[in-house]
Short mmCIF file of C-alpha atoms in Angstrom, two decimals:
data_model
loop_
_atom_site.label_atom_id
_atom_site.label_comp_id
_atom_site.label_asym_id
_atom_site.label_seq_id
_atom_site.Cartn_x
_atom_site.Cartn_y
_atom_site.Cartn_z
CA MET A 1251 -0.41 0.16 -0.08
CA ARG A 1252 1.03 3.29 -0.87
CA THR A 1253 1.52 5.27 2.47
CA ARG A 1254 1.31 9.30 1.14
CA PRO A 1255 -1.94 9.97 1.53
CA LEU A 1256 -4.67 11.18 -1.29
CA LYS A 1257 -5.74 14.73 -0.71
CA VAL A 1258 -9.42 15.67 -0.79
CA ALA A 1259 -11.07 18.47 -0.23
CA LEU A 1260 -14.74 18.90 0.79
CA LEU A 1261 -16.74 21.66 -0.91
CA GLY A 1262 -19.62 22.02 1.79
CA CYS A 1263 -20.31 20.82 4.95
CA GLY A 1264 -24.23 20.17 5.67
CA VAL A 1265 -26.38 17.29 5.78
CA VAL A 1266 -24.46 15.23 3.23
CA GLY A 1267 -21.12 17.09 3.69
CA SER A 1268 -20.97 16.23 7.40
CA GLU A 1269 -21.78 12.86 6.92
CA VAL A 1270 -18.96 12.29 4.02
CA ALA A 1271 -16.45 13.61 6.53
CA ARG A 1272 -17.32 11.26 9.38
CA ILE A 1273 -17.38 8.52 7.34
CA MET A 1274 -14.16 9.40 5.97
CA THR A 1275 -12.64 9.76 9.36
CA THR A 1276 -14.52 6.57 11.27
CA HIS A 1277 -13.45 4.22 8.39
CA ALA A 1278 -10.27 5.45 7.49
CA ASP A 1279 -8.62 2.01 7.48
CA ASP A 1280 -11.41 0.09 5.36
CA LEU A 1281 -11.41 2.76 2.79
CA ALA A 1282 -7.16 3.08 2.95
CA ALA A 1283 -7.69 -0.84 2.26
CA ARG A 1284 -10.12 -0.92 -0.42
CA ILE A 1285 -8.10 1.98 -2.26
CA GLY A 1286 -4.84 1.21 -1.82
CA ALA A 1287 -3.40 4.57 -0.15
CA PRO A 1288 -4.78 6.22 2.92
CA VAL A 1289 -6.91 9.51 1.81
CA GLU A 1290 -6.55 12.33 4.09
CA LEU A 1291 -9.18 15.27 4.20
CA ALA A 1292 -7.46 18.47 3.10
CA GLY A 1293 -9.70 21.23 3.85
CA VAL A 1294 -13.51 21.74 3.81
CA ALA A 1295 -15.02 24.80 2.39
CA VAL A 1296 -17.81 26.15 3.83
CA ARG A 1297 -20.23 29.70 4.44
CA ARG A 1298 -20.58 29.79 7.83
CA PRO A 1299 -17.23 28.73 9.72
CA ASP A 1300 -18.50 29.46 13.20
CA ARG A 1301 -20.82 26.61 13.19
CA VAL A 1302 -19.78 23.34 15.47
CA ARG A 1303 -18.68 20.48 13.24
CA GLU A 1304 -17.75 17.45 15.30
CA GLY A 1305 -14.85 15.19 14.34
CA ILE A 1306 -13.71 18.12 11.94
CA ASP A 1307 -10.16 19.88 12.77
CA LYS A 1308 -10.87 23.72 12.94
CA SER A 1309 -7.87 24.11 10.75
CA LEU A 1310 -9.70 22.72 7.99
CA ILE A 1311 -12.32 25.14 7.85
CA THR A 1312 -12.45 27.71 5.29
CA THR A 1313 -15.07 30.14 3.84
CA ASP A 1314 -12.46 30.53 0.58
CA ALA A 1315 -13.34 27.64 -1.42
CA THR A 1316 -11.77 29.33 -4.93
CA ALA A 1317 -8.45 29.27 -2.72
CA LEU A 1318 -8.78 25.62 -1.70
CA VAL A 1319 -9.27 24.32 -4.90
CA LYS A 1320 -6.44 26.40 -6.65
CA ARG A 1321 -4.19 24.71 -4.43
CA GLY A 1322 -2.69 22.31 -6.26
CA ASP A 1323 -1.97 19.48 -4.19
CA LEU A 1324 -5.79 18.25 -4.55
CA ASP A 1325 -6.05 14.72 -5.72
CA VAL A 1326 -10.11 15.36 -5.43
CA VAL A 1327 -12.90 17.63 -4.95
CA VAL A 1328 -16.06 16.49 -3.29
CA GLU A 1329 -18.80 19.01 -4.36
CA VAL A 1330 -22.10 19.26 -1.99
CA ILE A 1331 -22.56 22.46 -1.78
CA GLY A 1332 -25.53 22.51 -5.00
CA GLY A 1333 -26.98 24.72 -7.07
CA ILE A 1334 -25.63 26.36 -10.39
CA GLU A 1335 -22.96 28.97 -9.10
CA PRO A 1336 -20.43 29.08 -7.53
CA ALA A 1337 -20.42 24.96 -8.12
CA ARG A 1338 -19.56 25.32 -11.61
CA THR A 1339 -17.06 27.43 -11.58
CA LEU A 1340 -15.30 25.53 -8.42
CA ILE A 1341 -15.49 22.50 -10.23
CA THR A 1342 -14.07 23.65 -13.37
CA THR A 1343 -11.15 25.63 -11.19
CA ALA A 1344 -10.54 22.36 -9.61
CA PHE A 1345 -10.00 20.15 -12.98
CA GLU A 1346 -7.63 23.23 -14.24
CA HIS A 1347 -5.31 22.67 -10.86
CA GLY A 1348 -5.00 18.89 -11.06
CA ALA A 1349 -7.98 17.26 -9.00
CA SER A 1350 -10.70 14.90 -9.96
CA VAL A 1351 -14.35 15.80 -8.74
CA VAL A 1352 -17.02 14.27 -7.24
CA SER A 1353 -20.21 15.61 -7.39
CA ALA A 1354 -23.84 15.37 -6.22
CA ASN A 1355 -25.17 18.57 -8.13
CA LYS A 1356 -28.01 17.34 -9.84
CA ALA A 1357 -29.20 20.57 -11.24
CA LEU A 1358 -25.73 21.62 -12.33
CA LEU A 1359 -25.14 18.28 -14.39
CA ALA A 1360 -28.44 18.69 -16.23
CA GLN A 1361 -27.58 22.14 -17.14
CA ASP A 1362 -24.26 22.04 -17.92
CA GLY A 1363 -22.93 18.28 -17.86
CA ALA A 1364 -21.72 18.38 -21.50
CA ALA A 1365 -18.98 21.48 -20.28
CA LEU A 1366 -18.15 19.96 -17.68
CA HIS A 1367 -17.31 16.63 -19.18
CA ALA A 1368 -15.55 18.61 -21.55
CA ALA A 1369 -13.27 20.05 -19.03
CA ALA A 1370 -12.78 16.74 -17.16
CA GLU A 1371 -11.56 15.57 -20.59
CA GLU A 1372 -9.30 18.45 -21.38
CA HIS A 1373 -7.44 18.09 -18.31
CA ASP A 1374 -7.61 14.59 -18.10
CA ARG A 1375 -9.77 13.96 -14.74
CA ASP A 1376 -12.33 12.16 -13.90
CA LEU A 1377 -16.06 13.68 -13.05
CA TYR A 1378 -18.47 10.87 -10.98
CA TYR A 1379 -22.04 11.87 -10.15
CA GLU A 1380 -23.65 8.99 -8.61
CA ALA A 1381 -25.01 10.83 -5.84
CA ALA A 1382 -26.73 13.14 -8.17
CA VAL A 1383 -29.79 10.90 -9.31
CA ALA A 1384 -30.99 8.44 -6.53
CA GLY A 1385 -29.07 8.82 -3.34
CA ALA A 1386 -27.63 5.64 -2.02
CA ILE A 1387 -29.11 3.59 -5.37
CA PRO A 1388 -26.39 1.97 -7.49
CA LEU A 1389 -27.86 3.20 -10.37
CA ILE A 1390 -25.69 5.54 -12.57
CA ARG A 1391 -22.64 3.07 -12.81
CA PRO A 1392 -24.70 0.12 -13.90
CA LEU A 1393 -26.17 2.09 -16.52
CA ARG A 1394 -22.83 3.42 -17.76
CA GLU A 1395 -20.61 0.15 -17.00
CA SER A 1396 -22.67 -2.91 -16.19
CA LEU A 1397 -24.94 -2.31 -19.13
CA ALA A 1398 -22.43 -0.64 -21.31
CA GLY A 1399 -22.65 -3.70 -24.05
CA ASP A 1400 -26.64 -3.61 -23.96
CA LYS A 1401 -29.09 -1.03 -25.46
CA ILE A 1402 -31.33 0.62 -22.85
CA ASN A 1403 -35.11 1.59 -24.49
CA ARG A 1404 -36.89 3.19 -21.39
CA VAL A 1405 -35.81 4.15 -17.91
CA MET A 1406 -38.84 5.09 -15.59
CA GLY A 1407 -38.66 5.77 -12.14
CA ILE A 1408 -39.64 7.38 -8.51
CA VAL A 1409 -36.39 9.56 -7.88
CA ASN A 1410 -37.66 11.91 -5.46
CA GLY A 1411 -38.63 10.60 -1.67
CA THR A 1412 -40.65 13.66 -1.13
CA THR A 1413 -43.34 13.17 -3.38
CA ASN A 1414 -43.45 9.63 -3.26
CA PHE A 1415 -44.12 9.92 0.39
CA ILE A 1416 -46.94 12.51 -0.04
CA LEU A 1417 -48.43 10.61 -2.76
CA ASP A 1418 -48.26 7.11 -0.79
CA LYS A 1419 -49.69 8.96 2.24
CA MET A 1420 -52.87 10.30 0.07
CA ASP A 1421 -52.91 6.55 -1.44
CA SER A 1422 -52.79 4.94 2.19
CA THR A 1423 -54.88 7.09 4.08
CA GLY A 1424 -57.24 8.97 1.68
CA ALA A 1425 -55.47 12.36 3.00
CA GLY A 1426 -55.82 15.42 0.34
CA TYR A 1427 -52.39 16.87 -0.84
CA GLN A 1428 -51.69 19.82 1.52
CA GLU A 1429 -52.39 17.46 4.66
CA ALA A 1430 -50.00 14.81 3.14
CA LEU A 1431 -47.47 17.83 2.44
CA ASP A 1432 -47.69 18.90 6.06
CA GLU A 1433 -47.05 15.60 7.30
CA ALA A 1434 -43.90 15.29 5.18
CA THR A 1435 -42.69 18.51 6.07
CA ALA A 1436 -43.06 17.51 10.09
CA LEU A 1437 -40.91 14.56 9.31
CA GLY A 1438 -38.28 16.59 7.44
CA TYR A 1439 -38.89 14.68 4.29
CA ALA A 1440 -40.04 18.19 2.63
CA GLU A 1441 -38.21 21.51 2.44
CA ALA A 1442 -40.18 24.42 4.16
CA ASP A 1443 -40.01 25.47 0.06
CA PRO A 1444 -41.29 22.23 -1.40
CA THR A 1445 -41.37 23.95 -5.18
CA ALA A 1446 -38.46 21.79 -6.62
CA ASP A 1447 -39.85 18.65 -5.45
CA VAL A 1448 -43.76 18.97 -6.04
CA GLU A 1449 -43.72 20.63 -9.23
CA GLY A 1450 -41.06 18.08 -10.30
CA PHE A 1451 -38.10 20.47 -10.92
CA ASP A 1452 -35.93 17.92 -8.73
CA ALA A 1453 -37.16 14.52 -10.93
CA ALA A 1454 -36.75 16.67 -14.23
CA ALA A 1455 -32.71 17.23 -13.28
CA LYS A 1456 -32.40 13.30 -12.65
CA ALA A 1457 -34.46 12.82 -15.58
CA ALA A 1458 -31.94 14.44 -18.12
CA ILE A 1459 -29.07 12.84 -16.49
CA LEU A 1460 -30.86 9.47 -16.86
CA ALA A 1461 -31.63 10.09 -20.45
CA GLY A 1462 -28.09 11.03 -21.49
CA ILE A 1463 -26.40 8.37 -20.16
CA ALA A 1464 -28.97 5.58 -20.91
CA PHE A 1465 -29.32 6.73 -24.82
CA HIS A 1466 -25.59 7.81 -25.10
CA THR A 1467 -27.10 11.49 -26.39
CA ARG A 1468 -27.01 14.83 -24.62
CA VAL A 1469 -29.61 15.28 -22.74
CA ARG A 1470 -30.70 18.86 -21.16
CA LEU A 1471 -33.07 20.32 -18.63
CA ASP A 1472 -34.92 22.48 -20.82
CA ASP A 1473 -35.71 19.03 -22.57
CA VAL A 1474 -37.25 17.46 -20.13
CA TYR A 1475 -41.26 17.68 -20.19
CA ARG A 1476 -42.26 18.39 -16.52
CA GLU A 1477 -45.26 18.57 -14.40
CA GLY A 1478 -45.90 19.00 -10.99
CA MET A 1479 -48.51 16.84 -8.84
CA THR A 1480 -50.11 19.45 -6.96
CA GLU A 1481 -53.31 18.94 -9.01
CA VAL A 1482 -53.22 15.23 -7.96
CA THR A 1483 -56.57 14.79 -5.45
CA ALA A 1484 -58.15 12.08 -3.50
CA ALA A 1485 -61.03 11.69 -6.81
CA ASP A 1486 -58.06 11.02 -8.91
CA PHE A 1487 -56.90 8.21 -5.98
CA ALA A 1488 -60.39 6.49 -6.08
CA SER A 1489 -60.62 6.39 -10.10
CA ALA A 1490 -57.17 4.79 -9.96
CA LYS A 1491 -58.13 1.88 -7.55
CA GLU A 1492 -61.15 1.23 -9.68
CA MET A 1493 -58.77 0.84 -12.20
CA GLY A 1494 -56.52 -1.33 -10.28
CA CYS A 1495 -54.09 1.45 -9.96
CA THR A 1496 -51.89 4.02 -7.74
CA ILE A 1497 -50.71 7.24 -8.79
CA LYS A 1498 -46.72 8.00 -8.79
CA LEU A 1499 -45.08 10.71 -10.11
CA LEU A 1500 -42.79 9.14 -12.68
CA ALA A 1501 -39.32 10.25 -14.63
CA ILE A 1502 -39.99 8.80 -17.77
CA CYS A 1503 -36.77 8.45 -20.54
CA GLU A 1504 -37.67 6.42 -23.88
CA ARG A 1505 -36.08 5.63 -26.81
CA ALA A 1506 -38.72 6.27 -29.97
CA ALA A 1507 -39.74 2.79 -31.47
CA ASP A 1508 -37.57 3.47 -34.60
CA GLY A 1509 -34.57 4.34 -32.21
CA GLU A 1510 -34.43 7.69 -34.11
CA SER A 1511 -35.58 9.93 -31.02
CA VAL A 1512 -35.90 10.04 -27.48
CA THR A 1513 -38.03 11.54 -24.50
CA ALA A 1514 -37.65 12.51 -21.36
CA ARG A 1515 -40.58 13.52 -18.86
CA VAL A 1516 -41.66 14.16 -15.60
CA HIS A 1517 -45.46 13.65 -14.69
CA PRO A 1518 -48.21 12.24 -12.36
CA ALA A 1519 -49.18 8.63 -14.00
CA MET A 1520 -51.59 5.59 -12.67
CA ILE A 1521 -49.48 2.68 -12.84
CA PRO A 1522 -51.21 -0.84 -11.86
CA LEU A 1523 -50.68 -2.14 -8.89
CA THR A 1524 -49.16 -5.36 -10.49
CA HIS A 1525 -46.18 -2.93 -11.71
CA PRO A 1526 -42.88 -3.51 -9.27
CA LEU A 1527 -43.07 0.40 -9.40
CA ALA A 1528 -46.45 0.49 -7.32
CA SER A 1529 -45.21 -1.00 -4.13
CA VAL A 1530 -42.61 1.58 -3.67
CA ARG A 1531 -43.54 3.53 -0.25
CA GLU A 1532 -42.85 5.97 1.97
CA ALA A 1533 -39.80 7.99 0.94
CA TYR A 1534 -38.11 5.39 -1.10
CA ASN A 1535 -37.14 5.60 -4.91
CA ALA A 1536 -37.15 2.80 -7.51
CA VAL A 1537 -35.91 2.94 -10.83
CA PHE A 1538 -37.14 0.23 -13.71
CA VAL A 1539 -34.81 -0.22 -16.62
CA GLU A 1540 -36.06 -2.18 -19.74
CA SER A 1541 -33.05 -3.22 -22.10
CA ASP A 1542 -32.89 -5.60 -25.01
CA ALA A 1543 -30.53 -7.97 -23.70
CA ALA A 1544 -30.67 -7.75 -19.77
CA GLY A 1545 -34.68 -7.34 -19.52
CA GLN A 1546 -36.15 -5.73 -16.75
CA LEU A 1547 -34.12 -4.52 -14.17
CA MET A 1548 -35.33 -2.48 -11.04
CA PHE A 1549 -33.17 -0.60 -8.58
CA TYR A 1550 -34.44 0.05 -5.10
CA GLY A 1551 -33.41 2.18 -1.75
CA PRO A 1552 -33.44 5.44 0.12
CA GLY A 1553 -32.94 8.34 -2.62
CA ALA A 1554 -31.95 10.87 -0.35
CA GLY A 1555 -30.54 11.93 3.51
CA GLY A 1556 -27.25 12.56 4.48
CA ALA A 1557 -26.17 8.87 5.11
CA PRO A 1558 -27.68 7.20 2.12
CA THR A 1559 -26.36 10.32 -0.32
CA ALA A 1560 -22.92 10.11 1.70
CA SER A 1561 -22.49 6.13 0.93
CA ALA A 1562 -22.63 7.67 -3.00
CA VAL A 1563 -19.86 9.88 -2.78
CA LEU A 1564 -17.98 7.86 -0.56
CA GLY A 1565 -18.26 5.11 -3.21
CA ASP A 1566 -17.19 7.50 -6.43
CA LEU A 1567 -14.51 8.95 -4.36
CA VAL A 1568 -13.27 5.20 -3.63
CA ALA A 1569 -13.07 4.39 -7.72
CA VAL A 1570 -11.65 8.02 -8.31
CA CYS A 1571 -9.01 7.46 -5.83
CA ARG A 1572 -8.33 4.09 -7.49
CA ASN A 1573 -8.08 5.55 -11.04
CA LYS A 1574 -5.34 8.33 -9.26
CA LEU A 1575 -3.34 5.28 -8.09
CA ALA A 1576 -3.95 3.48 -11.58
CA GLY A 1577 -2.98 6.72 -13.51
CA ALA A 1578 -6.19 6.13 -15.69
CA THR A 1579 -9.32 7.81 -15.72
CA GLY A 1580 -12.67 6.09 -15.62
CA PRO A 1581 -15.70 6.56 -18.38
CA GLY A 1582 -16.54 10.06 -19.61
CA GLU A 1583 -19.36 11.49 -21.34
CA SER A 1584 -20.82 9.16 -24.23
CA ALA A 1585 -23.00 11.22 -26.44
CA TYR A 1586 -22.10 9.59 -29.62
CA THR A 1587 -25.74 8.89 -30.94
CA ARG A 1588 -26.92 12.53 -30.99
CA LEU A 1589 -30.13 11.42 -30.92
CA PRO A 1590 -32.91 14.41 -30.97
CA VAL A 1591 -35.08 14.87 -27.91
CA SER A 1592 -38.93 14.38 -29.46
CA PRO A 1593 -41.27 16.95 -27.55
CA MET A 1594 -44.23 15.80 -25.08
CA GLY A 1595 -46.74 16.17 -28.36
CA GLU A 1596 -45.27 13.01 -30.15
CA VAL A 1597 -45.33 11.18 -26.55
CA VAL A 1598 -47.43 7.74 -26.83
CA THR A 1599 -49.18 6.85 -24.11
CA ARG A 1600 -52.50 6.03 -22.73
CA TYR A 1601 -55.14 8.27 -20.77
CA HIS A 1602 -57.53 8.61 -17.89
CA ILE A 1603 -59.68 11.72 -18.53
CA SER A 1604 -62.76 12.55 -15.81
CA LEU A 1605 -65.14 15.04 -17.42
CA ASP A 1606 -68.13 16.69 -15.65
CA VAL A 1607 -70.95 16.36 -18.39
CA ALA A 1608 -75.27 16.64 -18.44
CA ASP A 1609 -76.99 13.50 -17.41
CA LYS A 1610 -79.08 12.95 -20.33
CA PRO A 1611 -79.42 11.16 -23.78
CA GLY A 1612 -76.69 11.42 -26.41
CA VAL A 1613 -73.66 12.59 -24.09
CA LEU A 1614 -71.67 9.58 -24.27
CA ALA A 1615 -72.16 10.19 -28.34
CA GLN A 1616 -71.41 13.33 -28.68
CA VAL A 1617 -68.31 12.59 -26.58
CA ALA A 1618 -67.13 9.56 -28.32
CA THR A 1619 -67.35 11.18 -31.66
CA VAL A 1620 -65.00 13.84 -30.63
CA PHE A 1621 -62.39 11.37 -29.51
CA ALA A 1622 -62.61 9.36 -33.00
CA GLU A 1623 -62.56 12.79 -34.88
CA HIS A 1624 -59.25 13.19 -33.20
CA GLY A 1625 -58.08 9.57 -33.97
CA VAL A 1626 -57.83 8.68 -30.25
CA SER A 1627 -59.45 5.21 -29.61
CA ILE A 1628 -61.63 4.80 -26.27
CA ASP A 1629 -60.38 1.72 -24.43
CA THR A 1630 -63.55 2.02 -21.68
CA VAL A 1631 -65.79 4.50 -20.56
CA ARG A 1632 -67.72 4.59 -17.40
CA GLN A 1633 -70.76 7.39 -16.47
CA GLN A 1634 -72.48 8.08 -13.18
CA GLY A 1635 -75.01 10.73 -13.03
CA LYS A 1636 -77.45 12.15 -10.56
CA ASP A 1637 -79.81 15.05 -10.55
CA GLY A 1638 -79.34 16.01 -14.25
CA GLU A 1639 -75.40 16.30 -13.88
CA ALA A 1640 -72.94 13.14 -14.20
CA SER A 1641 -69.14 12.22 -14.45
CA LEU A 1642 -68.20 10.53 -17.50
CA VAL A 1643 -64.81 8.46 -16.88
CA VAL A 1644 -62.77 7.80 -20.28
CA VAL A 1645 -59.77 5.72 -20.52
CA THR A 1646 -57.83 5.70 -23.91
CA HIS A 1647 -56.27 3.08 -25.76
CA ARG A 1648 -52.78 4.42 -26.28
CA ALA A 1649 -52.50 7.67 -28.06
CA ALA A 1650 -49.92 10.49 -29.20
CA ASP A 1651 -49.71 13.44 -26.49
CA ALA A 1652 -50.92 16.12 -29.47
CA ALA A 1653 -54.03 14.11 -30.37
CA LEU A 1654 -55.28 14.02 -26.61
CA THR A 1655 -54.66 17.84 -26.39
CA GLY A 1656 -56.83 18.62 -29.36
CA THR A 1657 -59.55 16.16 -28.28
CA VAL A 1658 -59.50 17.61 -24.66
CA ASP A 1659 -59.91 21.55 -26.12
CA ALA A 1660 -62.76 20.13 -28.54
CA LEU A 1661 -64.35 18.51 -25.47
CA ARG A 1662 -64.71 22.01 -23.76
CA GLN A 1663 -65.99 23.05 -26.80
CA LEU A 1664 -69.58 20.95 -26.07
CA ASP A 1665 -72.55 22.66 -24.62
CA THR A 1666 -72.89 19.17 -22.67
CA VAL A 1667 -69.42 19.08 -21.39
CA ARG A 1668 -69.29 21.39 -17.90
CA GLY A 1669 -66.05 20.80 -17.05
CA VAL A 1670 -62.52 18.43 -17.40
CA ALA A 1671 -62.20 17.00 -13.92
CA SER A 1672 -58.80 15.61 -15.11
CA ILE A 1673 -56.54 14.08 -16.74
CA MET A 1674 -53.95 11.40 -15.77
CA ARG A 1675 -51.47 9.44 -18.11
CA VAL A 1676 -51.57 5.57 -17.47
CA GLU A 1677 -48.04 4.26 -17.43
CA GLY A 1678 -46.74 0.83 -17.12
CA GLU A 1679 -48.66 -1.60 -19.23
#
């Protein structure tokens, strides 16, 4: 074993960063044995230096992150501060001064992953980011390495624990959205401002990263269709149960049937209770992968939290340090397919549409005619009426999103249609 330690700098020492530092200290001997050399925490950049950080030598704390990454003697920089800036500049500066980077920054990677990979390649350094997508779940490395010889056709998953907790509580207890959100906040699963989670921004960033890796093409955050889950109601769950389904906020990345394009999207969807993702409860994450040779695979586990995320960071740290000792770098960006990202209007799936209509003869015929005129085939229809008003639930066969949008716009023009109560996609079949 090499006795000279590999030097590691830590950018950020919050929930995740403090766990990374703790594990580096408490598991130092094991990490050294696995890497082939000891690792040394050489500096920790923070915004609030006066905060007590147990187990970290105060002499390592600095507020000057730029000076830290410019030292020139660092082997690895671990970035867990999040956001776009100053993280982007700090990472590229680290490359320029000889350090490889381990990051958990999904937003930055989804927005500027190509530029970061290019900077890493230019300076012959590693950029690893297992923790950016699904916490402790090993996902990026299996997609990038274990399935490198296979053709991946679809990646569909629950990649946000906060939204899964909320939807699970709505399903299992009958709670409304706000009630379930309040419980998630009280338990620490939801932030004071939960917008990034419940409006799908967090999941969309992860979908962009997954699609890029799975399909060997560049997918940015702006390419991902995003729809939040704040409008999901108890009535939607009741309808889902009647169909033998539940509702999840899904990140879905697909290769087109002709192989000439890809799509990436995040939205609530009904999935059959028989699908493996339907049983993912509480704040857990799970990702379902479909490929030509391996078939169907599912990766499941805690998708957030200090210790689980730190586990993924340390896994990357070990891999990067091993590469350093071997004088090599790991896999970089693979974007050789250069496939275009199709708009949401071209996505084909099933739909569940709930309409409020007048309870009188001929309404169903009018509605069916509108669906037929827009080329959307109906699978099932269910109607319940009382006192001159009725609820009409239509489940379609697979149709393009643009065709369904046109259908709904036309339905709203009918005098007998009082309103569109809900529209939800049906996935996993």
